[in-house]
Short mmCIF file of C-alpha atoms in Angstrom, two decimals:
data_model
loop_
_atom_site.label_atom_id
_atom_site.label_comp_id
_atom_site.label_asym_id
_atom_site.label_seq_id
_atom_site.Cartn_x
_atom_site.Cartn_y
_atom_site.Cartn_z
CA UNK A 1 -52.43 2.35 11.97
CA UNK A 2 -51.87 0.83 8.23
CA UNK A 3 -48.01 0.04 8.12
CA UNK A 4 -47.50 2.61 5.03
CA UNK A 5 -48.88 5.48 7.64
CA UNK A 6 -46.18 4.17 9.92
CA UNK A 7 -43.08 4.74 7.41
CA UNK A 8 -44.51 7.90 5.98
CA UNK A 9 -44.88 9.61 9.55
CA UNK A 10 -41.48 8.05 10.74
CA UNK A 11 -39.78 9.75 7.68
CA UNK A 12 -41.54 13.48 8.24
CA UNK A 13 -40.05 12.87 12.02
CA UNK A 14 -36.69 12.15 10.39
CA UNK A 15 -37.34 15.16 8.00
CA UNK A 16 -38.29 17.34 10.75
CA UNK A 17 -35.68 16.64 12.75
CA UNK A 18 -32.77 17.27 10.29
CA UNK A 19 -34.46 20.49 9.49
CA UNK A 20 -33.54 21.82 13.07
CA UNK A 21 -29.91 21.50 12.56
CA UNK A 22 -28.34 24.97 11.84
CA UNK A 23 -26.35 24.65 8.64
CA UNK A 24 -23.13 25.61 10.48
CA UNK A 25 -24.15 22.74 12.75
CA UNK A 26 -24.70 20.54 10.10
CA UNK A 27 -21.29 21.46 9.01
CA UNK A 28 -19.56 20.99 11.95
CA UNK A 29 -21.15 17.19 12.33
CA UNK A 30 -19.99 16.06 8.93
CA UNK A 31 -16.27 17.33 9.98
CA UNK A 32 -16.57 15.12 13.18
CA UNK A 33 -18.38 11.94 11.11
CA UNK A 34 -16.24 12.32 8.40
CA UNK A 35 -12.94 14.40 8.84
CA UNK A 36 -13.69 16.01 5.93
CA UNK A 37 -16.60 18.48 4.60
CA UNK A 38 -18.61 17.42 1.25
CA UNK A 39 -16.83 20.59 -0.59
CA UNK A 40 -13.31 19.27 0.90
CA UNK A 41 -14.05 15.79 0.18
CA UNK A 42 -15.10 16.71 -3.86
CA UNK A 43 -11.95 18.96 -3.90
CA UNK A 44 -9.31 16.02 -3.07
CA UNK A 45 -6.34 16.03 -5.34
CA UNK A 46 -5.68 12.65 -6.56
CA UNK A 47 -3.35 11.65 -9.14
CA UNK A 48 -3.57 7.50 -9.61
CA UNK A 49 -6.22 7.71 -12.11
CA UNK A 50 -4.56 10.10 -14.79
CA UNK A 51 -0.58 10.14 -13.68
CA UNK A 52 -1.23 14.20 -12.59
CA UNK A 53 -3.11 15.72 -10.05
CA UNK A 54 -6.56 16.29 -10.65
CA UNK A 55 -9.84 16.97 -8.49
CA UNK A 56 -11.35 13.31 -7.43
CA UNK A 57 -14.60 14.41 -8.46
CA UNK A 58 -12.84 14.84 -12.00
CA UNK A 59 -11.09 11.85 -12.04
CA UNK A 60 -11.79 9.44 -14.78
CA UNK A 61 -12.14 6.41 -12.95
CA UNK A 62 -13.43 5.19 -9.18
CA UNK A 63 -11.08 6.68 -6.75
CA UNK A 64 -11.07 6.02 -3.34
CA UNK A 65 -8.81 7.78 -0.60
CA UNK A 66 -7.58 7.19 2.61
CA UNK A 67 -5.82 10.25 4.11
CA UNK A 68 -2.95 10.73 6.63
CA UNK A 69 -6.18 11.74 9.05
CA UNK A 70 -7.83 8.10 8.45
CA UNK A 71 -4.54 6.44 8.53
CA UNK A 72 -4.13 8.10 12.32
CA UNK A 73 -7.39 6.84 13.41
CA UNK A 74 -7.49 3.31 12.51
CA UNK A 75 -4.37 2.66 14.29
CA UNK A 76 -3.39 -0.07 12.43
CA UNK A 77 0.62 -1.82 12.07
CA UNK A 78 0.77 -1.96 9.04
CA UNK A 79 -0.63 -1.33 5.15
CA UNK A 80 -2.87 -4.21 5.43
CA UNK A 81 -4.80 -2.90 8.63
CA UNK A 82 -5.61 0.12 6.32
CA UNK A 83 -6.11 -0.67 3.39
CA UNK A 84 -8.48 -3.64 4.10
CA UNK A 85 -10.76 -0.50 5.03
CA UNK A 86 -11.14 0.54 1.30
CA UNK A 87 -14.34 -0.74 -0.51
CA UNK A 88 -14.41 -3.70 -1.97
CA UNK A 89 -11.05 -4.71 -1.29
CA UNK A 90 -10.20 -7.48 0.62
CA UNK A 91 -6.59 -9.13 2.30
CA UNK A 92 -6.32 -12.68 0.74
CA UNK A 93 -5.29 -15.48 3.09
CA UNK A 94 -3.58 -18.37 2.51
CA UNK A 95 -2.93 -21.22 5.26
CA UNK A 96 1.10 -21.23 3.98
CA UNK A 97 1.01 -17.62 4.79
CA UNK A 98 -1.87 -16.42 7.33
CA UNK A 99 -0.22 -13.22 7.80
CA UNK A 100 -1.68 -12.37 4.13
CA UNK A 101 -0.39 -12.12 0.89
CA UNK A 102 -1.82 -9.35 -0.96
CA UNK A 103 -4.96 -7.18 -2.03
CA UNK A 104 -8.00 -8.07 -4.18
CA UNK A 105 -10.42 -5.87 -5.59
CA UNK A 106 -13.80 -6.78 -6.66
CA UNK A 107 -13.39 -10.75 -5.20
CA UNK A 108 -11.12 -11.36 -8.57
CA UNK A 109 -8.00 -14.03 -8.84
CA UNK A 110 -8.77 -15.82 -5.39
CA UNK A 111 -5.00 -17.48 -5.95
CA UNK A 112 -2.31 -16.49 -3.67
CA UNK A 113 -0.43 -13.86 -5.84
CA UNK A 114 -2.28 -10.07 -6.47
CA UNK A 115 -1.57 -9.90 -9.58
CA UNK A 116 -4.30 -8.54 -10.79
CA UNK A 117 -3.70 -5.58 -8.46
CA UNK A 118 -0.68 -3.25 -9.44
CA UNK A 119 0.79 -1.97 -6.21
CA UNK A 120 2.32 1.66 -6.78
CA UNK A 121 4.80 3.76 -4.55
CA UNK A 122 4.65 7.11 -4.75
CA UNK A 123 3.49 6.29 -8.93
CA UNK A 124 5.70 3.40 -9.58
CA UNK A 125 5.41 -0.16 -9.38
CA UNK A 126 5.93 -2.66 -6.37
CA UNK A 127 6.17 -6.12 -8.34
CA UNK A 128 8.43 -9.05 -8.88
CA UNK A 129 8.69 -11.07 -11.75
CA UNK A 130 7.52 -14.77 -10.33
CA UNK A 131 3.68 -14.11 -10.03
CA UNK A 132 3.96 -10.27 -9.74
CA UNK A 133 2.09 -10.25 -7.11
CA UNK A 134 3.56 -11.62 -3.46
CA UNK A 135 3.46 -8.59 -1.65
CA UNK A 136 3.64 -9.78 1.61
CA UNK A 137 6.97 -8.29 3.11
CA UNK A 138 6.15 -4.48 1.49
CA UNK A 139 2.29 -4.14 3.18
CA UNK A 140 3.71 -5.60 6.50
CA UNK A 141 7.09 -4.05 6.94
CA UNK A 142 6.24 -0.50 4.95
CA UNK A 143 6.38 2.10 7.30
CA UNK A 144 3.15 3.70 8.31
CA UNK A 145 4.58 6.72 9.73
CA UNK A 146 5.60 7.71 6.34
CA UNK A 147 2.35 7.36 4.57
CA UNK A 148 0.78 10.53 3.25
CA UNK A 149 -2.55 9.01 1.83
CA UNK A 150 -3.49 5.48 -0.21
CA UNK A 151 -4.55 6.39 -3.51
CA UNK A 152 -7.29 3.35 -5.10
CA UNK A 153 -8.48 2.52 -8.76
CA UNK A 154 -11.79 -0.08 -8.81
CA UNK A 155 -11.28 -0.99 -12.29
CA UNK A 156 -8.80 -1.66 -14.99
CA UNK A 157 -6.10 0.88 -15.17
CA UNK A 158 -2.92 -1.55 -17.62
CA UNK A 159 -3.71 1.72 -20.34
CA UNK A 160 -1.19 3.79 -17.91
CA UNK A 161 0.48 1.33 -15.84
CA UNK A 162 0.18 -2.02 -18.14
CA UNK A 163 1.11 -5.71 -16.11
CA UNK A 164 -0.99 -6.28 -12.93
CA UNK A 165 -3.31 -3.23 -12.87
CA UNK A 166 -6.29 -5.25 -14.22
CA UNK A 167 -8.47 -5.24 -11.46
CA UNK A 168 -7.12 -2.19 -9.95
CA UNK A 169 -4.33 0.17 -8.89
CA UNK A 170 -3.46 0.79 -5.12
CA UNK A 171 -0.61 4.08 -4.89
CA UNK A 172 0.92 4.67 -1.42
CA UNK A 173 1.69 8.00 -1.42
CA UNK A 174 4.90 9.21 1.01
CA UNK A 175 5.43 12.67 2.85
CA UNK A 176 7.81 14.63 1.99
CA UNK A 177 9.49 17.14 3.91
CA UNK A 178 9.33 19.99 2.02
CA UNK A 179 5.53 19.32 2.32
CA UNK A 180 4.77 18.91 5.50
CA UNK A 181 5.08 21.23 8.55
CA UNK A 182 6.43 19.20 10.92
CA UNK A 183 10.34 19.02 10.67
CA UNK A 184 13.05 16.65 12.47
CA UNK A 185 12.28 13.18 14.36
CA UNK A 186 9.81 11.37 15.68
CA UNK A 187 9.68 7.81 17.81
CA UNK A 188 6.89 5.85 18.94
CA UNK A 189 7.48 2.36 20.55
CA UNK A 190 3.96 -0.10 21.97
CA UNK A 191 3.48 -3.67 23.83
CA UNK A 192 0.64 -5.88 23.24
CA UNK A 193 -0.69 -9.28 23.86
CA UNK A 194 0.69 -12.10 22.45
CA UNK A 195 4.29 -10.15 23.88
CA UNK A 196 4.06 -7.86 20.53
CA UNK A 197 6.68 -5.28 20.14
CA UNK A 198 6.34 -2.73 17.90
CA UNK A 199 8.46 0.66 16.93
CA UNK A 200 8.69 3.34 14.77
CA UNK A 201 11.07 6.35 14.36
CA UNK A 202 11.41 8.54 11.23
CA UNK A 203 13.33 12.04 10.48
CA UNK A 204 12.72 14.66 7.70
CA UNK A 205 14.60 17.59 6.99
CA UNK A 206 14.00 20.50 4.07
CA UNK A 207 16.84 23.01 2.85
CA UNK A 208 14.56 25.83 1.25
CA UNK A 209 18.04 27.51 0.23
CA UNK A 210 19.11 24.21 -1.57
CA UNK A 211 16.08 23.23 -2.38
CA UNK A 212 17.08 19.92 -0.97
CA UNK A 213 14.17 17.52 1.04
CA UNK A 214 14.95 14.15 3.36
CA UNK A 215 12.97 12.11 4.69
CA UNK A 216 13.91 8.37 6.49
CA UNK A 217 11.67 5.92 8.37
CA UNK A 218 11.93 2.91 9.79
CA UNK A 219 8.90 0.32 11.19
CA UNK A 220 9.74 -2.86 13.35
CA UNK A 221 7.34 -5.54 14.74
CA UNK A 222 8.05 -8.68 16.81
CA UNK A 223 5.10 -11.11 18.09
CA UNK A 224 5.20 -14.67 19.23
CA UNK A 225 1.51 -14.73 17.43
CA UNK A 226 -1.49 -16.86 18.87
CA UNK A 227 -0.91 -20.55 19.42
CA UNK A 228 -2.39 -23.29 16.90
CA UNK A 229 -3.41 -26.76 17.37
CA UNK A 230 -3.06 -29.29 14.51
CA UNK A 231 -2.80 -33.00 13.41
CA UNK A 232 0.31 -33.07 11.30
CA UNK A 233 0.50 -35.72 8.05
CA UNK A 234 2.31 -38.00 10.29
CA UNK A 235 -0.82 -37.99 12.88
CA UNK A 236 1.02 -36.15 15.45
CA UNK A 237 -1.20 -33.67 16.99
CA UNK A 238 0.68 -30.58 18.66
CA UNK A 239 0.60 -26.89 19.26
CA UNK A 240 3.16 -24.31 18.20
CA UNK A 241 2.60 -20.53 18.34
CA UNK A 242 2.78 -18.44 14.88
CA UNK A 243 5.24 -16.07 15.62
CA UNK A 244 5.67 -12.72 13.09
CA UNK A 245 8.59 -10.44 12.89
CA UNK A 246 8.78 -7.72 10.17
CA UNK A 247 11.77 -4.70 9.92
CA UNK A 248 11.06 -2.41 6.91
CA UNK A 249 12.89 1.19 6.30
CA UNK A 250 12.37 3.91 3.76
CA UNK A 251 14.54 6.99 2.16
CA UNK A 252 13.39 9.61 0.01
CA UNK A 253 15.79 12.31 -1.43
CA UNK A 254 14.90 14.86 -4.05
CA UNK A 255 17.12 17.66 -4.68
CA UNK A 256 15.51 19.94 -7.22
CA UNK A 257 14.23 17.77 -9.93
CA UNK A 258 15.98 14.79 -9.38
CA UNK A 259 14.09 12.19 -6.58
CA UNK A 260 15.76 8.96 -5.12
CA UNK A 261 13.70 6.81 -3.32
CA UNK A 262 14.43 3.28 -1.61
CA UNK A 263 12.98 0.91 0.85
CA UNK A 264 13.98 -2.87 1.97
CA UNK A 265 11.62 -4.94 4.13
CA UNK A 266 11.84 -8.22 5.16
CA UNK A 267 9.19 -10.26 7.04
CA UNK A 268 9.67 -13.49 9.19
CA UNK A 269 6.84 -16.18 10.04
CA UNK A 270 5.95 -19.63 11.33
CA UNK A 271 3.57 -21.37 8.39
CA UNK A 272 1.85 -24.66 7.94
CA UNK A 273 0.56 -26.33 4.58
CA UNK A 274 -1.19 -29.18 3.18
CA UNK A 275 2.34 -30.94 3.92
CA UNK A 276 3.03 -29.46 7.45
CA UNK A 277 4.91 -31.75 9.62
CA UNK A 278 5.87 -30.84 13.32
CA UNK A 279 7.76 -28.87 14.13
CA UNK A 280 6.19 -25.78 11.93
CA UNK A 281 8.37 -24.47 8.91
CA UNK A 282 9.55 -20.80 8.57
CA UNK A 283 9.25 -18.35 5.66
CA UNK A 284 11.08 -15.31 4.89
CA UNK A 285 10.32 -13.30 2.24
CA UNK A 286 12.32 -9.38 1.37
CA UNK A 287 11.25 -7.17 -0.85
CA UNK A 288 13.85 -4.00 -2.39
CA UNK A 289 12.99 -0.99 -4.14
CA UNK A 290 14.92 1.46 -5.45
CA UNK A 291 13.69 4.54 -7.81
CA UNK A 292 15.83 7.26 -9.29
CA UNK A 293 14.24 9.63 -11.00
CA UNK A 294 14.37 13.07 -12.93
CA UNK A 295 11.73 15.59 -14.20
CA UNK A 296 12.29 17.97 -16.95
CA UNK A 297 10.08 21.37 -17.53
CA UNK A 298 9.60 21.85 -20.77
CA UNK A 299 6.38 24.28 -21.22
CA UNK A 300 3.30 24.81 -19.64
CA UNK A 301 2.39 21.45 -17.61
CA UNK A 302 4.25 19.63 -20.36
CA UNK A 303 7.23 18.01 -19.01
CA UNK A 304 9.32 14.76 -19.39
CA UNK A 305 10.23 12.25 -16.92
CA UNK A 306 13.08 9.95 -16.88
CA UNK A 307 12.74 6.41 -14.40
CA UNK A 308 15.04 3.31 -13.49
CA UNK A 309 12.99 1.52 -11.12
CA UNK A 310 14.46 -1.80 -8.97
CA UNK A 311 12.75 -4.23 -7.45
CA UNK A 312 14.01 -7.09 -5.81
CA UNK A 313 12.62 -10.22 -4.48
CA UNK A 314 13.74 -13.15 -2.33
CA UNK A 315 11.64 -16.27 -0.72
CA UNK A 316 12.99 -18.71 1.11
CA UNK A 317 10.18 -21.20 2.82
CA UNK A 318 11.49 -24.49 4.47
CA UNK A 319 10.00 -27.15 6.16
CA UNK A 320 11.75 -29.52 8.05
CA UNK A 321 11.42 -32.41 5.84
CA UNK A 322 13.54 -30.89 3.16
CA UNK A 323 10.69 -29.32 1.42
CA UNK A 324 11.97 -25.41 0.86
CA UNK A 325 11.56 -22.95 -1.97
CA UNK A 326 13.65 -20.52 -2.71
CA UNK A 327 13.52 -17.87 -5.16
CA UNK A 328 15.38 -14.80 -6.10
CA UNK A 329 14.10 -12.47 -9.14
CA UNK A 330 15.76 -8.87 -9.54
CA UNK A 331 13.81 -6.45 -11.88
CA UNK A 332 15.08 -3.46 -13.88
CA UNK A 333 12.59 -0.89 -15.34
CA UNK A 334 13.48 2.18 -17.49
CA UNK A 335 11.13 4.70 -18.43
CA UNK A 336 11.11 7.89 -20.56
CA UNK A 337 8.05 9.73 -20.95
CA UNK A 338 6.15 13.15 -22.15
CA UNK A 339 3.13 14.29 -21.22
CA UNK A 340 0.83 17.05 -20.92
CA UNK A 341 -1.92 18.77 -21.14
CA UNK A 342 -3.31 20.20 -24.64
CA UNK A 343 -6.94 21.00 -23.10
CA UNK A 344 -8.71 21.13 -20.13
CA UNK A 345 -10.33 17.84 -20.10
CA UNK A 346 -7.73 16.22 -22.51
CA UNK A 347 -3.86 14.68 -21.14
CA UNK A 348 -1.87 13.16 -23.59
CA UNK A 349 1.33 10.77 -22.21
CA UNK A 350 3.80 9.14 -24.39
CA UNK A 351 6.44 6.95 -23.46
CA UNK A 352 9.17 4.06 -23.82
CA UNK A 353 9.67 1.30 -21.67
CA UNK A 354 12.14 -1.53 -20.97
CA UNK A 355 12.44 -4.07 -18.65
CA UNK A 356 15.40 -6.09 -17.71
CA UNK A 357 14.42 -9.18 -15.53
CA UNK A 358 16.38 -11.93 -13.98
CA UNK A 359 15.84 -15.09 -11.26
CA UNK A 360 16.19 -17.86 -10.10
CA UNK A 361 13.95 -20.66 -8.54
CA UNK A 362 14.70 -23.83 -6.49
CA UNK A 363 12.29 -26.37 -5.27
CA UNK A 364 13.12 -29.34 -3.54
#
């Protein structure tokens, strides 16, 4: 039989075949593929592409999302085991660093620093003021437990959130307690090869009376990492084993329409370079974040939001030839803005900015 007879036939079969699916079968398959129906997928709130909550199949820019349902099944330790699921997004490596330094969208600024890629946290920025974009210590020390759904722009986005969204905008949304069902604590401990510990406990609490929501977490992960073999520039060959240990905790506060968010992570790793001479070197790197903020009604959906955002950023890397870095920047942003709606399909936002930035760097 002539090959184009083949495909036609094999496609009627196909054809066929999905016709004799019930439609509340069909239904009931996409909710087991996908977690989500069509209709529930189209009707997603998102709110990274226009700073307020829209329908992603309004949005005016390429959204994708990863819910608290895909963020259960991957089972990953950290941000970077999730988020490395989103479409054209990718981890970059670096051999100084091989637990990862940050994202990249669309195979854009192959350096070591994403900053190209505006990390967001719950709508404001992650970044330091060195190369705005070594994010290593937030993805692997953030607490997954805490994570509500990832929020992703494909695309430029610096007209809302200006330095580093040029290639795109990642937003980790949080839970909060007053939005979730399940109240008080929760613990979860695992062992794996390589003698990896990790742990997780986190407790949220809502005063309905008070109006008055808590939530705390806390993430912890120790491994003695997979053993590597190299020739060092001294032509000593050896093995050592990359070991990894990350602590990261997070606090979020609101009490009526004033929020308070914070989170400190540190991360901890053996690292080689260009340079590496036995015995390996070790790198530290802690992030900070602090966010106090306060919304004010003032009609309709207009309303105007007041920000201080701190971020805080310290590298030390040493090898034991008296090769280290170490650098310490501390950030400051204040924010005042108004915005609202005048149509359906048209926000405005207006705002102020200023940033107050400080560090230091030592090399030698």
């Amino acid at each position: 039989m002539p090959e184009p007879y083949k495909k036609n036939i094999f496609v009627l079969l196909c054809c066929f075949s999905l016709s004799m699916i019930s439609p509340a079968q069909a239904d009931e398959d996409i909710d087991t593929l996908l977690g989500l129906s069509l209709e529930r997928l189209m009707n997603i709130n998102v709110s990274v592409a226009s700073k307020r909550p829209e329908k992603i199949s309004e949005a005016p820019s390429i959204v994708s999302v990863i819910t608290r349902q895909d963020i259960e099944r991957y089972a990953g330790q950290d941000l970077f085991d999730v988020i490395r699921r989103l479409p054209n997004l990718d981890i970059h490596m670096l051999p100084i660093m091989p637990t990862g330094v940050g994202p990249t969208i669309r195979g854009q600024h192959p350096s070591g620093a994403t900053n190209r890629v505006l990390t967001l946290l719950d709508g404001r920025p992650v970044r330091e003021s060195q190369l705005g974009g070594w994010d290593q210590a937030f993805y692997r020390s953030f607490p997954l437990e805490s994570v509500e759904r990832i929020e992703m722009i494909r695309g430029p986005g610096s007209a809302l959130y200006g330095t580093n969204a040029f290639s795109g905008v990642l937003n980790i949304i949080t839970k909060k307690a007053d939005q979730v069902e399940n109240q008080g604590s929760y613990m979860s401990a695992g062992y794996g090869s390589f003698a990896t510990k990790t742990g997780q406990a986190s407790y949220r609490t809502y005063n309905e009376e008070h109006d008055f929501a808590l939530t705390a977490a806390i993430n912890y992960l120790d491994s003695a990492g997979w053993e590597y073999e190299l020739e060092d520039v001294n032509n000593v060959f050896d093995d050592d084993e990359l070991s990894r240990d990350t602590v990261g905790g997070f606090l979020h506060a609101r009490y009526k329409n004033l929020t308070v968010s914070g989170f400190r992570g540190q991360t901890n790793n053996k690292f080689q370079n260009v340079f590496s001479r036995w015995p390996f070197g070790d790198h530290k790197q802690q992030r900070e974040f602090l966010e106090v903020g306060y919304e004010h009604p003032l009609w309709g959906d207009w309303k105007t939001n007041f920000h201080v955002t701190y971020n805080g950023f310290e590298n030390k890397a040493a090898q034991p030839t008296s090769i280290s870095d170490e650098n310490n920047f501390h950030d400051v942003l204040y924010e005042i803005s108004v915005g609202g709606s005048l149509f359906d399909s048209l926000n405005i936002i207006s705002g102020v900015t200023y940033d107050d930035r400080q560090g230091t760097l030592k090399v030698g």
